[in-house]
């Protein structure tokens, strides 16, 4: 907003009619105000991740001849997420697999559960490798997960699933809002993403090694969302009946270098804009020694790495959804709950 200097100071130090003139000039968009009538009070999302770098990482991983060798984490989590879809006793006519990758969820989705599955992925080679089960009508779309709903109409999808992809989204609240918009009333959103405790061992080892060698630290591990923040973001996006839980998968590796190699094969390398492009050999050797000393396996062979996975289930509001009764409408006191269990009180 730009005001002429004389008009601005006169509005502060002159009588009330001058301030009134300034307000009318703002509303009428007269030359006294050089801005539009409408202001946007929301803040733009901070771009933490380089989406182009993440696309290149996925493309390089998809071109590897042994790409299936590094699917063990995403395949396991995709199976667990698909099992949660089966817990919902209804058939979904249209579903969207957001960030399908190599089809870690879609290959477990049955035709009895989903009729039409739309698979979205920004890496064309990853999307080409994605498979599904027989009987499911599949539509593949090469599109960035941050703008996946460009070709999807509002209130047209019954289910949105996402497996280990949302932790690379810059505007997570905006992404949740777009997911809610494309869902039909009483539609469900299920997802899994890495949580804040993921790879805490590697993060600590690299920090200690850099503190020892350089006297400071660099962001070698990408930031992850914490489970305490996911519920607030989903509520802000307009979802209801939230179910959020977490799981930890602990994997053993011979050394920290095999862990880094597998992360590259998973296309889960750091993609933050402020990531350092080079790590010195002395820091890597020091980090490997620190890692082995602090996080050695119980049998003294190799080291462990922790992957924290956050699972979420959220529903779009609908008038026919079950709602809590009004306060004070209960017929049985909690002190008589044992008699209810025994069947003495109905």
mmCIF file of C-alpha atoms in Angstrom, residues 2-341:
data_model
loop_
_atom_site.group_PDB
_atom_site.id
_atom_site.type_symbol
_atom_site.label_atom_id
_atom_site.label_comp_id
_atom_site.label_asym_id
_atom_site.label_seq_id
_atom_site.Cartn_x
_atom_site.Cartn_y
_atom_site.Cartn_z
ATOM 1 C CA UNK A 2 1.469 3.354 -1.052
ATOM 2 C CA UNK A 3 0.265 6.718 0.251
ATOM 3 C CA UNK A 4 1.619 10.146 -0.657
ATOM 4 C CA UNK A 5 3.848 11.292 2.194
ATOM 5 C CA UNK A 6 1.939 14.526 2.783
ATOM 6 C CA UNK A 7 -1.440 12.775 2.875
ATOM 7 C CA UNK A 8 -0.130 10.068 5.206
ATOM 8 C CA UNK A 9 1.261 12.465 7.812
ATOM 9 C CA UNK A 10 -1.748 14.746 7.629
ATOM 10 C CA UNK A 11 -3.949 11.763 8.424
ATOM 11 C CA UNK A 12 -1.918 11.164 11.585
ATOM 12 C CA UNK A 13 -1.486 14.689 12.929
ATOM 13 C CA UNK A 14 -4.502 16.605 11.512
ATOM 14 C CA UNK A 15 -8.148 16.693 12.654
ATOM 15 C CA UNK A 16 -10.621 13.905 12.200
ATOM 16 C CA UNK A 17 -11.990 15.079 8.814
ATOM 17 C CA UNK A 18 -8.611 14.465 7.169
ATOM 18 C CA UNK A 19 -8.559 10.873 8.398
ATOM 19 C CA UNK A 20 -12.126 10.529 7.138
ATOM 20 C CA UNK A 21 -10.998 11.771 3.717
ATOM 21 C CA UNK A 22 -8.203 9.213 3.665
ATOM 22 C CA UNK A 23 -10.635 6.388 4.483
ATOM 23 C CA UNK A 24 -13.019 7.493 1.724
ATOM 24 C CA UNK A 25 -10.118 7.741 -0.708
ATOM 25 C CA UNK A 26 -9.099 4.189 0.158
ATOM 26 C CA UNK A 27 -12.625 2.874 -0.403
ATOM 27 C CA UNK A 28 -13.131 4.783 -3.660
ATOM 28 C CA UNK A 29 -9.635 3.897 -4.984
ATOM 29 C CA UNK A 30 -8.925 7.546 -5.678
ATOM 30 C CA UNK A 31 -5.392 8.769 -6.563
ATOM 31 C CA UNK A 32 -4.719 9.259 -2.845
ATOM 32 C CA UNK A 33 -4.393 5.451 -2.603
ATOM 33 C CA UNK A 34 -2.338 3.508 -5.136
ATOM 34 C CA UNK A 35 -3.592 0.027 -4.196
ATOM 35 C CA UNK A 36 -6.664 -2.062 -4.897
ATOM 36 C CA UNK A 37 -9.730 -2.226 -2.694
ATOM 37 C CA UNK A 38 -9.117 -5.812 -1.692
ATOM 38 C CA UNK A 39 -6.278 -7.015 0.507
ATOM 39 C CA UNK A 40 -5.149 -10.559 1.069
ATOM 40 C CA UNK A 41 -4.472 -11.140 4.759
ATOM 41 C CA UNK A 42 -3.244 -14.727 4.330
ATOM 42 C CA UNK A 43 0.431 -15.578 4.167
ATOM 43 C CA UNK A 44 1.948 -17.313 1.176
ATOM 44 C CA UNK A 45 3.335 -20.799 1.871
ATOM 45 C CA UNK A 46 7.050 -21.099 2.425
ATOM 46 C CA UNK A 47 8.755 -23.173 -0.243
ATOM 47 C CA UNK A 48 10.962 -25.494 1.760
ATOM 48 C CA UNK A 49 11.385 -28.299 -0.766
ATOM 49 C CA UNK A 50 12.661 -28.162 -4.311
ATOM 50 C CA UNK A 51 9.973 -30.054 -6.222
ATOM 51 C CA UNK A 52 12.071 -30.199 -9.378
ATOM 52 C CA UNK A 53 14.945 -31.810 -7.463
ATOM 53 C CA UNK A 54 12.541 -34.342 -5.977
ATOM 54 C CA UNK A 55 11.237 -35.191 -9.462
ATOM 55 C CA UNK A 56 14.795 -35.751 -10.700
ATOM 56 C CA UNK A 57 15.529 -37.989 -7.710
ATOM 57 C CA UNK A 58 12.487 -40.133 -8.489
ATOM 58 C CA UNK A 59 13.419 -40.299 -12.160
ATOM 59 C CA UNK A 60 16.946 -41.478 -11.337
ATOM 60 C CA UNK A 61 15.578 -44.070 -8.923
ATOM 61 C CA UNK A 62 13.068 -45.348 -11.502
ATOM 62 C CA UNK A 63 15.840 -45.846 -14.083
ATOM 63 C CA UNK A 64 17.840 -48.142 -11.792
ATOM 64 C CA UNK A 65 17.852 -51.778 -12.799
ATOM 65 C CA UNK A 66 17.538 -52.841 -9.151
ATOM 66 C CA UNK A 67 14.840 -50.307 -8.247
ATOM 67 C CA UNK A 68 12.677 -52.993 -6.630
ATOM 68 C CA UNK A 69 15.490 -53.707 -4.159
ATOM 69 C CA UNK A 70 14.771 -50.440 -2.317
ATOM 70 C CA UNK A 71 10.973 -50.743 -2.073
ATOM 71 C CA UNK A 72 10.896 -52.547 1.262
ATOM 72 C CA UNK A 73 9.802 -49.553 3.380
ATOM 73 C CA UNK A 74 7.239 -48.099 0.963
ATOM 74 C CA UNK A 75 5.904 -51.526 0.062
ATOM 75 C CA UNK A 76 5.314 -52.433 3.696
ATOM 76 C CA UNK A 77 3.678 -49.105 4.535
ATOM 77 C CA UNK A 78 1.568 -49.285 1.372
ATOM 78 C CA UNK A 79 0.286 -52.710 2.423
ATOM 79 C CA UNK A 80 -0.628 -51.401 5.866
ATOM 80 C CA UNK A 81 -2.382 -48.376 4.377
ATOM 81 C CA UNK A 82 -4.366 -50.562 1.962
ATOM 82 C CA UNK A 83 -5.440 -52.702 4.907
ATOM 83 C CA UNK A 84 -6.970 -49.595 6.484
ATOM 84 C CA UNK A 85 -8.924 -48.965 3.291
ATOM 85 C CA UNK A 86 -10.460 -52.428 3.636
ATOM 86 C CA UNK A 87 -11.605 -51.530 7.162
ATOM 87 C CA UNK A 88 -14.105 -49.066 5.661
ATOM 88 C CA UNK A 89 -17.092 -51.225 4.764
ATOM 89 C CA UNK A 90 -18.190 -49.442 1.618
ATOM 90 C CA UNK A 91 -17.370 -49.480 -2.074
ATOM 91 C CA UNK A 92 -15.719 -46.423 -3.568
ATOM 92 C CA UNK A 93 -16.683 -45.576 -7.127
ATOM 93 C CA UNK A 94 -13.790 -43.159 -7.691
ATOM 94 C CA UNK A 95 -10.517 -42.996 -5.763
ATOM 95 C CA UNK A 96 -7.321 -40.979 -6.187
ATOM 96 C CA UNK A 97 -3.869 -42.322 -5.362
ATOM 97 C CA UNK A 98 -1.961 -39.112 -4.626
ATOM 98 C CA UNK A 99 1.745 -39.584 -5.250
ATOM 99 C CA UNK A 100 1.348 -43.130 -6.528
ATOM 100 C CA UNK A 101 5.102 -43.680 -6.985
ATOM 101 C CA UNK A 102 5.480 -47.295 -8.182
ATOM 102 C CA UNK A 103 1.980 -48.290 -7.082
ATOM 103 C CA UNK A 104 2.726 -49.433 -3.539
ATOM 104 C CA UNK A 105 -0.923 -48.989 -2.517
ATOM 105 C CA UNK A 106 -2.697 -49.512 -5.824
ATOM 106 C CA UNK A 107 -1.379 -53.050 -6.227
ATOM 107 C CA UNK A 108 -3.261 -53.999 -3.042
ATOM 108 C CA UNK A 109 -6.557 -52.263 -3.882
ATOM 109 C CA UNK A 110 -9.200 -54.748 -5.030
ATOM 110 C CA UNK A 111 -12.043 -54.241 -7.493
ATOM 111 C CA UNK A 112 -14.533 -55.040 -4.719
ATOM 112 C CA UNK A 113 -13.405 -51.881 -2.933
ATOM 113 C CA UNK A 114 -12.619 -49.371 -5.717
ATOM 114 C CA UNK A 115 -14.160 -49.250 -9.196
ATOM 115 C CA UNK A 116 -12.088 -46.428 -10.750
ATOM 116 C CA UNK A 117 -8.611 -45.506 -9.490
ATOM 117 C CA UNK A 118 -6.871 -42.296 -10.606
ATOM 118 C CA UNK A 119 -3.124 -42.556 -10.082
ATOM 119 C CA UNK A 120 -1.239 -39.244 -9.936
ATOM 120 C CA UNK A 121 2.560 -38.965 -9.901
ATOM 121 C CA UNK A 122 4.974 -36.263 -11.063
ATOM 122 C CA UNK A 123 7.628 -38.765 -12.197
ATOM 123 C CA UNK A 124 6.612 -40.306 -15.554
ATOM 124 C CA UNK A 125 8.877 -43.341 -15.181
ATOM 125 C CA UNK A 126 7.628 -44.050 -11.683
ATOM 126 C CA UNK A 127 4.045 -43.782 -12.938
ATOM 127 C CA UNK A 128 4.837 -46.109 -15.830
ATOM 128 C CA UNK A 129 5.976 -48.782 -13.349
ATOM 129 C CA UNK A 130 2.851 -48.475 -11.180
ATOM 130 C CA UNK A 131 0.570 -51.508 -11.280
ATOM 131 C CA UNK A 132 -2.916 -52.325 -10.066
ATOM 132 C CA UNK A 133 -5.045 -55.395 -9.471
ATOM 133 C CA UNK A 134 -7.252 -56.923 -12.183
ATOM 134 C CA UNK A 135 -10.761 -55.507 -12.467
ATOM 135 C CA UNK A 136 -9.900 -51.988 -11.344
ATOM 136 C CA UNK A 137 -10.291 -49.260 -13.968
ATOM 137 C CA UNK A 138 -7.078 -47.223 -13.816
ATOM 138 C CA UNK A 139 -6.347 -43.719 -15.099
ATOM 139 C CA UNK A 140 -2.761 -42.462 -14.829
ATOM 140 C CA UNK A 141 -2.016 -38.735 -14.688
ATOM 141 C CA UNK A 142 1.433 -37.197 -14.676
ATOM 142 C CA UNK A 143 0.921 -34.224 -12.375
ATOM 143 C CA UNK A 144 2.577 -32.692 -9.347
ATOM 144 C CA UNK A 145 0.916 -33.661 -6.072
ATOM 145 C CA UNK A 146 0.771 -30.004 -5.056
ATOM 146 C CA UNK A 147 -1.624 -29.214 -7.954
ATOM 147 C CA UNK A 148 -3.186 -32.630 -8.497
ATOM 148 C CA UNK A 149 -6.800 -31.357 -8.570
ATOM 149 C CA UNK A 150 -6.414 -29.277 -11.744
ATOM 150 C CA UNK A 151 -8.252 -31.902 -13.822
ATOM 151 C CA UNK A 152 -10.405 -33.263 -10.991
ATOM 152 C CA UNK A 153 -13.765 -31.626 -10.328
ATOM 153 C CA UNK A 154 -14.894 -30.689 -6.844
ATOM 154 C CA UNK A 155 -17.138 -33.145 -5.001
ATOM 155 C CA UNK A 156 -16.314 -35.933 -7.467
ATOM 156 C CA UNK A 157 -14.088 -38.373 -5.519
ATOM 157 C CA UNK A 158 -15.060 -40.860 -2.819
ATOM 158 C CA UNK A 159 -11.574 -41.725 -1.558
ATOM 159 C CA UNK A 160 -8.131 -40.103 -1.599
ATOM 160 C CA UNK A 161 -5.136 -42.174 -0.530
ATOM 161 C CA UNK A 162 -1.491 -41.160 -0.354
ATOM 162 C CA UNK A 163 1.459 -43.326 0.612
ATOM 163 C CA UNK A 164 4.695 -41.691 1.829
ATOM 164 C CA UNK A 165 4.461 -38.674 -0.459
ATOM 165 C CA UNK A 166 2.945 -35.813 1.525
ATOM 166 C CA UNK A 167 6.095 -35.141 3.568
ATOM 167 C CA UNK A 168 7.575 -33.484 0.444
ATOM 168 C CA UNK A 169 4.664 -31.039 0.000
ATOM 169 C CA UNK A 170 5.476 -27.378 0.621
ATOM 170 C CA UNK A 171 1.938 -26.157 1.357
ATOM 171 C CA UNK A 172 0.506 -29.017 3.402
ATOM 172 C CA UNK A 173 -2.566 -27.073 4.692
ATOM 173 C CA UNK A 174 -3.358 -26.001 1.129
ATOM 174 C CA UNK A 175 -2.939 -29.577 -0.112
ATOM 175 C CA UNK A 176 -5.344 -30.856 2.553
ATOM 176 C CA UNK A 177 -7.846 -28.179 1.536
ATOM 177 C CA UNK A 178 -7.645 -29.210 -2.119
ATOM 178 C CA UNK A 179 -8.156 -32.836 -1.108
ATOM 179 C CA UNK A 180 -11.250 -31.885 0.886
ATOM 180 C CA UNK A 181 -12.634 -29.895 -2.060
ATOM 181 C CA UNK A 182 -12.388 -32.803 -4.503
ATOM 182 C CA UNK A 183 -13.975 -35.257 -2.063
ATOM 183 C CA UNK A 184 -17.706 -35.870 -2.047
ATOM 184 C CA UNK A 185 -19.597 -35.276 1.213
ATOM 185 C CA UNK A 186 -18.778 -38.160 3.553
ATOM 186 C CA UNK A 187 -15.678 -38.895 1.460
ATOM 187 C CA UNK A 188 -12.603 -40.219 3.236
ATOM 188 C CA UNK A 189 -8.938 -39.246 3.087
ATOM 189 C CA UNK A 190 -6.319 -41.808 4.123
ATOM 190 C CA UNK A 191 -2.598 -41.189 4.042
ATOM 191 C CA UNK A 192 0.759 -42.145 5.459
ATOM 192 C CA UNK A 193 3.796 -39.907 5.758
ATOM 193 C CA UNK A 194 7.109 -39.918 7.545
ATOM 194 C CA UNK A 195 7.023 -38.282 10.973
ATOM 195 C CA UNK A 196 9.422 -36.051 12.847
ATOM 196 C CA UNK A 197 11.325 -38.908 14.532
ATOM 197 C CA UNK A 198 12.319 -40.446 11.202
ATOM 198 C CA UNK A 199 16.085 -41.011 10.888
ATOM 199 C CA UNK A 200 16.802 -39.247 14.161
ATOM 200 C CA UNK A 201 19.923 -41.405 14.492
ATOM 201 C CA UNK A 202 21.377 -40.181 11.199
ATOM 202 C CA UNK A 203 20.433 -36.598 11.977
ATOM 203 C CA UNK A 204 22.163 -36.722 15.363
ATOM 204 C CA UNK A 205 25.312 -38.357 13.994
ATOM 205 C CA UNK A 206 25.704 -35.797 11.202
ATOM 206 C CA UNK A 207 25.085 -32.899 13.579
ATOM 207 C CA UNK A 208 27.670 -34.133 16.060
ATOM 208 C CA UNK A 209 30.212 -34.790 13.319
ATOM 209 C CA UNK A 210 29.787 -31.288 11.870
ATOM 210 C CA UNK A 211 29.921 -29.673 15.283
ATOM 211 C CA UNK A 212 33.212 -31.456 15.892
ATOM 212 C CA UNK A 213 34.719 -30.600 12.490
ATOM 213 C CA UNK A 214 33.194 -27.218 11.607
ATOM 214 C CA UNK A 215 31.709 -25.852 14.804
ATOM 215 C CA UNK A 216 28.209 -25.672 13.246
ATOM 216 C CA UNK A 217 25.506 -27.791 11.631
ATOM 217 C CA UNK A 218 23.799 -28.007 8.237
ATOM 218 C CA UNK A 219 20.331 -29.373 7.374
ATOM 219 C CA UNK A 220 21.312 -32.744 5.903
ATOM 220 C CA UNK A 221 17.976 -34.369 6.805
ATOM 221 C CA UNK A 222 14.745 -32.862 5.505
ATOM 222 C CA UNK A 223 12.267 -31.553 8.103
ATOM 223 C CA UNK A 224 9.220 -33.733 8.803
ATOM 224 C CA UNK A 225 5.824 -32.961 10.262
ATOM 225 C CA UNK A 226 5.139 -34.051 13.838
ATOM 226 C CA UNK A 227 2.080 -36.032 14.823
ATOM 227 C CA UNK A 228 0.907 -33.251 17.149
ATOM 228 C CA UNK A 229 0.656 -30.882 14.177
ATOM 229 C CA UNK A 230 -1.227 -33.134 11.748
ATOM 230 C CA UNK A 231 -4.526 -32.986 13.637
ATOM 231 C CA UNK A 232 -4.538 -29.193 13.731
ATOM 232 C CA UNK A 233 -3.781 -28.949 10.016
ATOM 233 C CA UNK A 234 -6.593 -31.387 9.176
ATOM 234 C CA UNK A 235 -9.066 -29.469 11.346
ATOM 235 C CA UNK A 236 -7.992 -26.246 9.696
ATOM 236 C CA UNK A 237 -8.658 -27.822 6.286
ATOM 237 C CA UNK A 238 -12.224 -28.683 7.314
ATOM 238 C CA UNK A 239 -12.008 -32.426 7.972
ATOM 239 C CA UNK A 240 -13.891 -34.196 10.732
ATOM 240 C CA UNK A 241 -13.811 -37.557 12.575
ATOM 241 C CA UNK A 242 -10.023 -37.692 12.588
ATOM 242 C CA UNK A 243 -8.024 -40.804 13.404
ATOM 243 C CA UNK A 244 -4.269 -40.333 13.673
ATOM 244 C CA UNK A 245 -1.753 -42.866 14.902
ATOM 245 C CA UNK A 246 1.917 -43.577 14.477
ATOM 246 C CA UNK A 247 4.131 -46.578 13.945
ATOM 247 C CA UNK A 248 7.877 -47.097 13.962
ATOM 248 C CA UNK A 249 9.776 -49.360 11.596
ATOM 249 C CA UNK A 250 13.328 -50.138 12.713
ATOM 250 C CA UNK A 251 15.645 -51.436 9.996
ATOM 251 C CA UNK A 252 19.143 -52.815 10.438
ATOM 252 C CA UNK A 253 22.077 -51.916 8.166
ATOM 253 C CA UNK A 254 25.735 -53.014 8.135
ATOM 254 C CA UNK A 255 26.914 -49.380 8.327
ATOM 255 C CA UNK A 256 25.524 -45.891 7.849
ATOM 256 C CA UNK A 257 26.741 -45.872 4.244
ATOM 257 C CA UNK A 258 24.324 -48.653 3.259
ATOM 258 C CA UNK A 259 21.543 -46.595 4.829
ATOM 259 C CA UNK A 260 22.459 -43.552 2.737
ATOM 260 C CA UNK A 261 22.678 -45.699 -0.384
ATOM 261 C CA UNK A 262 19.208 -47.129 0.223
ATOM 262 C CA UNK A 263 17.747 -43.677 0.835
ATOM 263 C CA UNK A 264 19.035 -42.641 -2.558
ATOM 264 C CA UNK A 265 17.522 -45.746 -4.120
ATOM 265 C CA UNK A 266 14.175 -44.929 -2.469
ATOM 266 C CA UNK A 267 14.294 -41.379 -3.929
ATOM 267 C CA UNK A 268 14.166 -40.107 -0.336
ATOM 268 C CA UNK A 269 17.320 -38.010 -0.411
ATOM 269 C CA UNK A 270 17.215 -34.477 0.953
ATOM 270 C CA UNK A 271 15.378 -32.066 -1.366
ATOM 271 C CA UNK A 272 15.258 -28.919 0.764
ATOM 272 C CA UNK A 273 16.337 -25.683 -0.886
ATOM 273 C CA UNK A 274 18.891 -24.999 1.854
ATOM 274 C CA UNK A 275 20.466 -28.440 1.694
ATOM 275 C CA UNK A 276 24.269 -28.563 1.405
ATOM 276 C CA UNK A 277 25.336 -29.916 -1.952
ATOM 277 C CA UNK A 278 28.491 -31.566 -0.620
ATOM 278 C CA UNK A 279 29.516 -33.421 2.537
ATOM 279 C CA UNK A 280 33.202 -33.719 3.292
ATOM 280 C CA UNK A 281 34.794 -37.130 3.544
ATOM 281 C CA UNK A 282 36.055 -36.392 7.047
ATOM 282 C CA UNK A 283 32.505 -35.556 8.201
ATOM 283 C CA UNK A 284 31.120 -38.778 6.727
ATOM 284 C CA UNK A 285 33.784 -40.894 8.402
ATOM 285 C CA UNK A 286 33.215 -39.130 11.701
ATOM 286 C CA UNK A 287 29.424 -39.501 11.388
ATOM 287 C CA UNK A 288 29.805 -43.220 10.660
ATOM 288 C CA UNK A 289 31.903 -43.707 13.785
ATOM 289 C CA UNK A 290 29.477 -41.700 15.935
ATOM 290 C CA UNK A 291 26.501 -43.584 14.500
ATOM 291 C CA UNK A 292 28.060 -46.951 15.223
ATOM 292 C CA UNK A 293 29.008 -45.927 18.739
ATOM 293 C CA UNK A 294 25.578 -44.536 19.651
ATOM 294 C CA UNK A 295 23.140 -46.722 17.702
ATOM 295 C CA UNK A 296 24.758 -50.123 17.397
ATOM 296 C CA UNK A 297 22.445 -53.139 17.217
ATOM 297 C CA UNK A 298 22.039 -55.316 20.271
ATOM 298 C CA UNK A 299 23.966 -58.182 18.715
ATOM 299 C CA UNK A 300 26.881 -55.788 17.977
ATOM 300 C CA UNK A 301 26.555 -56.329 14.226
ATOM 301 C CA UNK A 302 25.537 -53.305 12.191
ATOM 302 C CA UNK A 303 23.419 -50.277 13.123
ATOM 303 C CA UNK A 304 19.702 -49.479 13.195
ATOM 304 C CA UNK A 305 17.631 -46.719 11.574
ATOM 305 C CA UNK A 306 14.141 -45.672 12.669
ATOM 306 C CA UNK A 307 11.362 -44.686 10.279
ATOM 307 C CA UNK A 308 8.393 -43.106 12.029
ATOM 308 C CA UNK A 309 5.227 -43.413 9.947
ATOM 309 C CA UNK A 310 2.134 -41.321 10.666
ATOM 310 C CA UNK A 311 -1.201 -42.748 9.503
ATOM 311 C CA UNK A 312 -4.247 -40.526 9.234
ATOM 312 C CA UNK A 313 -7.912 -41.014 8.393
ATOM 313 C CA UNK A 314 -10.121 -37.955 7.920
ATOM 314 C CA UNK A 315 -13.668 -37.507 6.618
ATOM 315 C CA UNK A 316 -15.295 -34.675 4.740
ATOM 316 C CA UNK A 317 -18.295 -33.363 6.717
ATOM 317 C CA UNK A 318 -21.742 -34.564 5.690
ATOM 318 C CA UNK A 319 -25.191 -34.088 7.242
ATOM 319 C CA UNK A 320 -25.767 -37.851 7.514
ATOM 320 C CA UNK A 321 -22.592 -38.549 9.470
ATOM 321 C CA UNK A 322 -22.957 -39.771 13.069
ATOM 322 C CA UNK A 323 -22.809 -36.930 15.570
ATOM 323 C CA UNK A 324 -22.362 -36.800 19.311
ATOM 324 C CA UNK A 325 -25.482 -36.402 21.434
ATOM 325 C CA UNK A 326 -26.134 -33.201 23.308
ATOM 326 C CA UNK A 327 -24.475 -32.674 26.655
ATOM 327 C CA UNK A 328 -26.600 -34.003 29.505
ATOM 328 C CA UNK A 329 -28.576 -36.493 27.394
ATOM 329 C CA UNK A 330 -26.889 -39.561 28.880
ATOM 330 C CA UNK A 331 -29.085 -42.085 30.692
ATOM 331 C CA UNK A 332 -26.416 -44.033 32.593
ATOM 332 C CA UNK A 333 -23.770 -42.734 34.963
ATOM 333 C CA UNK A 334 -20.142 -43.700 34.427
ATOM 334 C CA UNK A 335 -20.014 -45.082 37.958
ATOM 335 C CA UNK A 336 -22.478 -47.797 36.848
ATOM 336 C CA UNK A 337 -20.458 -48.819 33.791
ATOM 337 C CA UNK A 338 -19.616 -52.193 35.350
ATOM 338 C CA UNK A 339 -23.325 -53.006 35.656
ATOM 339 C CA UNK A 340 -23.822 -52.082 31.991
ATOM 340 C CA UNK A 341 -21.065 -54.509 31.019
#
